[in-house]
Tab-separated table of C-alpha atoms in Angstrom:
chain	number	residue	atom	x	y	z
E	27	UNK	CA	-42.345	24.150	31.552
E	28	UNK	CA	-42.082	20.700	30.485
E	29	UNK	CA	-42.424	21.788	26.788
E	30	UNK	CA	-39.980	24.265	26.955
E	31	UNK	CA	-37.394	22.186	28.483
E	32	UNK	CA	-38.321	19.280	25.773
E	33	UNK	CA	-37.574	21.898	23.081
E	34	UNK	CA	-34.231	22.935	24.452
E	35	UNK	CA	-33.377	19.459	24.349
E	36	UNK	CA	-34.423	19.152	20.856
E	37	UNK	CA	-32.652	21.865	19.571
E	38	UNK	CA	-29.306	20.611	21.662
E	39	UNK	CA	-29.464	17.407	20.263
E	40	UNK	CA	-29.874	18.664	16.845
E	41	UNK	CA	-26.776	21.220	17.398
E	42	UNK	CA	-24.743	18.363	18.720
E	43	UNK	CA	-25.531	16.056	15.787
E	44	UNK	CA	-24.657	18.806	13.411
E	45	UNK	CA	-21.548	19.667	14.995
E	46	UNK	CA	-20.498	15.933	15.232
E	47	UNK	CA	-20.968	15.670	11.354
E	48	UNK	CA	-18.871	18.529	10.742
E	49	UNK	CA	-16.212	17.403	13.072
E	50	UNK	CA	-15.886	13.960	11.157
E	51	UNK	CA	-15.120	15.712	7.863
E	52	UNK	CA	-12.742	18.542	9.478
E	53	UNK	CA	-10.949	16.132	12.015
E	54	UNK	CA	-10.019	13.829	8.772
E	55	UNK	CA	-9.026	16.758	7.039
E	56	UNK	CA	-6.793	18.398	9.616
E	57	UNK	CA	-4.981	15.265	9.976
E	58	UNK	CA	-3.549	15.566	6.528
E	59	UNK	CA	-3.597	19.545	6.010
E	60	UNK	CA	-0.458	21.566	5.773
E	61	UNK	CA	1.386	22.582	8.930
E	62	UNK	CA	-1.369	21.451	11.165
E	63	UNK	CA	-1.221	17.761	10.334
E	64	UNK	CA	2.460	17.136	10.267
E	65	UNK	CA	4.016	14.422	12.163
E	66	UNK	CA	5.950	16.759	14.510
E	67	UNK	CA	2.647	18.570	15.716
E	68	UNK	CA	1.233	16.449	18.872
E	69	UNK	CA	-2.261	14.589	18.557
E	70	UNK	CA	-3.677	16.807	21.208
E	71	UNK	CA	-2.620	19.990	19.192
E	72	UNK	CA	-4.486	18.516	16.214
E	73	UNK	CA	-7.359	17.773	18.241
E	74	UNK	CA	-7.649	21.356	19.337
E	75	UNK	CA	-7.039	22.479	16.021
E	76	UNK	CA	-10.031	20.302	14.637
E	77	UNK	CA	-12.272	21.588	17.432
E	78	UNK	CA	-11.557	25.242	16.444
E	79	UNK	CA	-12.120	24.652	12.698
E	80	UNK	CA	-15.466	22.789	13.887
E	81	UNK	CA	-16.778	25.795	15.878
E	82	UNK	CA	-15.814	27.922	12.939
E	83	UNK	CA	-17.321	26.015	10.112
E	84	UNK	CA	-20.263	24.404	11.865
E	85	UNK	CA	-22.148	27.869	12.087
E	86	UNK	CA	-21.587	28.608	8.424
E	87	UNK	CA	-22.681	25.333	7.078
E	88	UNK	CA	-26.553	24.733	6.367
E	89	UNK	CA	-28.085	22.365	8.993
E	90	UNK	CA	-28.273	18.748	7.804
E	91	UNK	CA	-31.655	16.993	7.525
E	92	UNK	CA	-33.055	15.910	10.800
E	93	UNK	CA	-31.485	12.441	10.872
E	94	UNK	CA	-32.081	10.433	14.096
E	95	UNK	CA	-28.851	9.400	15.451
E	96	UNK	CA	-29.178	5.759	15.134
E	97	UNK	CA	-26.433	3.042	14.592
E	98	UNK	CA	-26.887	2.747	10.851
E	99	UNK	CA	-27.108	6.622	10.378
E	100	UNK	CA	-23.811	7.070	12.406
E	101	UNK	CA	-21.957	4.285	10.668
E	102	UNK	CA	-22.694	6.052	7.264
E	103	UNK	CA	-22.025	9.447	7.974
E	104	UNK	CA	-18.664	8.348	9.833
E	105	UNK	CA	-17.795	6.521	6.387
E	106	UNK	CA	-18.788	9.182	4.065
E	107	UNK	CA	-17.428	12.110	6.130
E	108	UNK	CA	-13.977	10.681	7.227
E	109	UNK	CA	-13.626	9.828	3.231
E	110	UNK	CA	-14.252	13.244	2.127
E	111	UNK	CA	-12.477	14.808	4.592
E	112	UNK	CA	-9.375	12.705	3.699
E	113	UNK	CA	-10.055	13.442	-0.056
E	114	UNK	CA	-10.004	17.475	0.884
E	115	UNK	CA	-6.938	17.008	3.067
E	116	UNK	CA	-4.766	15.241	0.427
E	117	UNK	CA	-5.883	17.816	-2.174
E	118	UNK	CA	-4.313	20.533	-0.300
E	119	UNK	CA	-1.580	18.438	1.044
E	120	UNK	CA	-0.768	17.787	-2.970
E	121	UNK	CA	0.824	21.249	-2.876
E	122	UNK	CA	3.257	20.074	-0.172
E	123	UNK	CA	4.139	17.155	-2.482
E	124	UNK	CA	5.013	19.360	-5.299
E	125	UNK	CA	7.349	21.403	-3.159
E	126	UNK	CA	8.984	18.062	-1.997
E	127	UNK	CA	9.285	16.840	-5.609
E	128	UNK	CA	10.839	19.917	-6.807
E	129	UNK	CA	13.197	19.840	-3.837
E	130	UNK	CA	14.242	16.402	-5.038
E	131	UNK	CA	14.623	17.277	-8.540
E	132	UNK	CA	16.702	20.372	-7.650
E	133	UNK	CA	18.599	18.399	-5.243
E	134	UNK	CA	19.729	15.652	-7.579
E	135	UNK	CA	20.568	18.062	-10.293
E	136	UNK	CA	22.704	20.179	-8.100
E	137	UNK	CA	24.449	17.237	-6.103
E	138	UNK	CA	22.834	18.560	-3.187
E	139	UNK	CA	20.621	15.234	-2.539
E	140	UNK	CA	22.578	13.887	0.407
E	141	UNK	CA	23.374	17.330	2.352
E	142	UNK	CA	21.260	17.483	5.495
E	143	UNK	CA	18.887	15.091	4.106
E	144	UNK	CA	17.979	13.763	7.449
E	145	UNK	CA	17.587	16.941	9.314
E	146	UNK	CA	13.659	16.493	9.434
E	147	UNK	CA	11.194	14.058	9.984
E	148	UNK	CA	11.086	13.010	6.055
E	149	UNK	CA	14.300	12.097	4.180
E	150	UNK	CA	14.253	14.992	1.947
E	151	UNK	CA	17.358	16.822	0.096
E	152	UNK	CA	18.549	20.014	1.630
E	153	UNK	CA	16.729	22.077	-0.961
E	154	UNK	CA	13.447	20.183	-0.181
E	155	UNK	CA	13.791	20.988	3.549
E	156	UNK	CA	14.449	24.765	2.765
E	157	UNK	CA	11.447	24.822	0.519
E	158	UNK	CA	9.007	22.867	2.394
E	159	UNK	CA	9.758	24.908	5.782
E	160	UNK	CA	9.809	28.124	3.554
E	161	UNK	CA	6.540	27.101	2.403
E	162	UNK	CA	4.852	26.354	5.655
E	163	UNK	CA	6.361	29.592	7.009
E	164	UNK	CA	4.762	31.778	4.168
E	165	UNK	CA	1.456	29.907	4.289
E	166	UNK	CA	1.012	30.345	7.889
E	167	UNK	CA	2.355	33.909	7.785
E	168	UNK	CA	-0.371	34.681	4.894
E	169	UNK	CA	-3.426	33.347	6.758
E	170	UNK	CA	-3.389	29.657	6.041
E	171	UNK	CA	-6.105	29.011	8.658
E	172	UNK	CA	-8.658	31.509	7.128
E	173	UNK	CA	-8.360	29.910	3.587
E	174	UNK	CA	-8.467	26.512	5.123
E	175	UNK	CA	-11.620	27.439	6.812
E	176	UNK	CA	-13.389	28.711	3.537
E	177	UNK	CA	-12.272	25.840	1.675
E	178	UNK	CA	-14.008	23.541	4.357
E	179	UNK	CA	-17.120	25.350	4.256
E	180	UNK	CA	-17.313	25.568	0.242
E	181	UNK	CA	-16.515	21.725	0.361
E	182	UNK	CA	-20.191	21.083	1.190
E	183	UNK	CA	-21.002	22.543	-2.052
E	184	UNK	CA	-18.727	19.974	-3.873
E	185	UNK	CA	-19.310	17.058	-1.567
E	186	UNK	CA	-22.738	17.058	0.351
E	187	UNK	CA	-22.767	15.488	3.719
E	188	UNK	CA	-23.643	11.710	3.867
E	189	UNK	CA	-23.230	11.100	0.158
E	190	UNK	CA	-20.323	9.176	-1.137
E	191	UNK	CA	-17.939	10.989	-3.716
E	192	UNK	CA	-19.583	10.501	-7.109
E	193	UNK	CA	-16.902	8.790	-9.546
E	194	UNK	CA	-17.249	11.509	-12.036
E	195	UNK	CA	-16.372	14.183	-9.497
E	196	UNK	CA	-13.208	11.989	-8.552
E	197	UNK	CA	-11.892	11.576	-12.142
E	198	UNK	CA	-12.272	15.260	-13.146
E	199	UNK	CA	-11.518	16.833	-10.005
E	200	UNK	CA	-9.079	14.406	-8.323
E	201	UNK	CA	-6.801	13.430	-11.469
E	202	UNK	CA	-6.198	16.952	-12.451
E	203	UNK	CA	-4.813	18.058	-8.897
E	204	UNK	CA	-2.368	15.168	-9.032
E	205	UNK	CA	-1.021	15.994	-12.744
E	206	UNK	CA	-0.979	19.839	-11.707
E	207	UNK	CA	1.224	18.936	-8.832
E	208	UNK	CA	3.670	17.175	-10.733
E	209	UNK	CA	3.526	19.871	-13.215
E	210	UNK	CA	4.238	22.466	-10.662
E	211	UNK	CA	6.881	20.465	-9.324
E	212	UNK	CA	8.768	20.374	-12.720
E	213	UNK	CA	8.250	24.007	-13.161
E	214	UNK	CA	9.833	24.914	-9.672
E	215	UNK	CA	12.678	22.865	-10.180
E	216	UNK	CA	13.249	24.099	-14.016
E	217	UNK	CA	16.169	26.815	-12.855
E	218	UNK	CA	18.083	24.143	-11.090
E	219	UNK	CA	17.861	21.512	-14.127
E	220	UNK	CA	18.586	24.191	-16.511
E	221	UNK	CA	21.921	25.044	-14.596
E	222	UNK	CA	22.914	21.241	-14.291
E	223	UNK	CA	22.328	20.902	-18.024
E	224	UNK	CA	24.386	23.794	-18.669
E	225	UNK	CA	27.120	22.655	-16.086
E	226	UNK	CA	27.240	19.133	-17.534
E	227	UNK	CA	27.686	20.372	-20.809
E	228	UNK	CA	30.478	22.711	-19.728
E	229	UNK	CA	32.102	19.808	-18.008
E	230	UNK	CA	31.924	17.704	-21.344
E	231	UNK	CA	33.712	20.369	-23.332
E	232	UNK	CA	36.441	20.765	-20.944
E	233	UNK	CA	36.737	16.847	-20.592
E	234	UNK	CA	37.094	16.871	-24.371
E	235	UNK	CA	39.758	19.403	-24.442
E	236	UNK	CA	41.631	18.187	-21.650
E	237	UNK	CA	41.198	14.668	-20.875
E	238	UNK	CA	44.029	14.277	-18.415
E	239	UNK	CA	42.151	16.828	-16.266
E	240	UNK	CA	39.744	15.280	-13.481
E	241	UNK	CA	37.062	17.628	-14.165
E	242	UNK	CA	34.512	16.029	-11.899
E	243	UNK	CA	36.439	16.795	-8.838
E	244	UNK	CA	37.104	20.349	-9.960
E	245	UNK	CA	33.500	20.894	-10.895
E	246	UNK	CA	31.725	19.264	-8.049
E	247	UNK	CA	32.313	22.170	-5.485
E	248	UNK	CA	31.287	24.462	-8.284
E	249	UNK	CA	27.938	22.813	-9.196
E	250	UNK	CA	27.301	22.610	-5.007
E	251	UNK	CA	28.224	26.441	-4.652
E	252	UNK	CA	26.047	27.188	-7.639
E	253	UNK	CA	23.005	25.407	-6.306
E	254	UNK	CA	23.071	27.113	-3.227
E	255	UNK	CA	23.601	30.376	-4.835
E	256	UNK	CA	20.770	29.950	-7.117
E	257	UNK	CA	18.389	28.641	-4.142
E	258	UNK	CA	19.197	32.137	-2.420
E	259	UNK	CA	18.347	33.783	-5.486
E	260	UNK	CA	15.128	31.999	-6.724
E	261	UNK	CA	13.687	30.696	-3.396
E	262	UNK	CA	11.526	33.706	-2.858
E	263	UNK	CA	10.012	33.780	-6.332
E	264	UNK	CA	9.331	29.948	-6.440
E	265	UNK	CA	7.550	30.335	-2.763
E	266	UNK	CA	5.504	33.109	-4.102
E	267	UNK	CA	4.389	31.152	-7.210
E	268	UNK	CA	3.701	28.236	-5.085
E	269	UNK	CA	1.533	30.169	-2.558
E	270	UNK	CA	-0.383	31.857	-5.409
E	271	UNK	CA	-1.535	28.508	-6.731
E	272	UNK	CA	-2.374	27.083	-3.230
E	273	UNK	CA	-4.502	30.384	-2.596
E	274	UNK	CA	-6.063	30.169	-5.621
E	275	UNK	CA	-7.102	26.533	-5.416
E	276	UNK	CA	-8.352	26.908	-1.853
E	277	UNK	CA	-10.444	30.013	-3.037
E	278	UNK	CA	-11.952	28.182	-6.085
E	279	UNK	CA	-11.570	24.372	-5.591
E	280	UNK	CA	-14.279	23.902	-8.106
E	281	UNK	CA	-12.259	25.230	-11.155
E	282	UNK	CA	-10.879	21.728	-11.443
E	283	UNK	CA	-14.101	20.486	-12.615
E	284	UNK	CA	-14.568	23.204	-15.533
């Protein structure tokens, strides 16, 4: 009887240790994940989401080596797992930064940088707010939580538990993610930049033909209305392109190493 109780106690201790290690990584990642880690989300909701992801990911992750829960082991795993979790979360968060940067570029190009700029928690232009909120709605609707769970499970292949991320992995995997995020931002904002260039070229020609006409006052409402109408036309295609890139990254994050 005592032997059975001791065996159950050992198994329970191993399960709690395993769940604790998984929770360290997932809790840090959820704090910066899109939609789940926003400033407007209460901390209790974030904690509940982290526990829910832990219950999903922990059974799918191979059991770690039997490490006694000493103070040194807890400290080492806490530092490494929290660091890895933040790296994982930031890698997904870069896609939101791409939307924000694209909205800022588009807003500056179409004179919409100040319209409704402070409507959300972050001071973004109106186009940036629309793109970010639309991206959140599209991602959650398309099953963001499922892809994030798969991404967290696959992260243990790239970043083993208890091991500091190698410098080679950070340079070959992290740096391309930053560059691709900025590249995506410029691609998403390309229609607005092109329209702005055509608009300014047209104003320059009109100003040369009629110097006495205040073309800036006449053209300002035109570029604002044109920017809003262009946003109405291209926003679905831009968000679809953005979601495809985010979905592909979460399915195969190791692609950046190739």
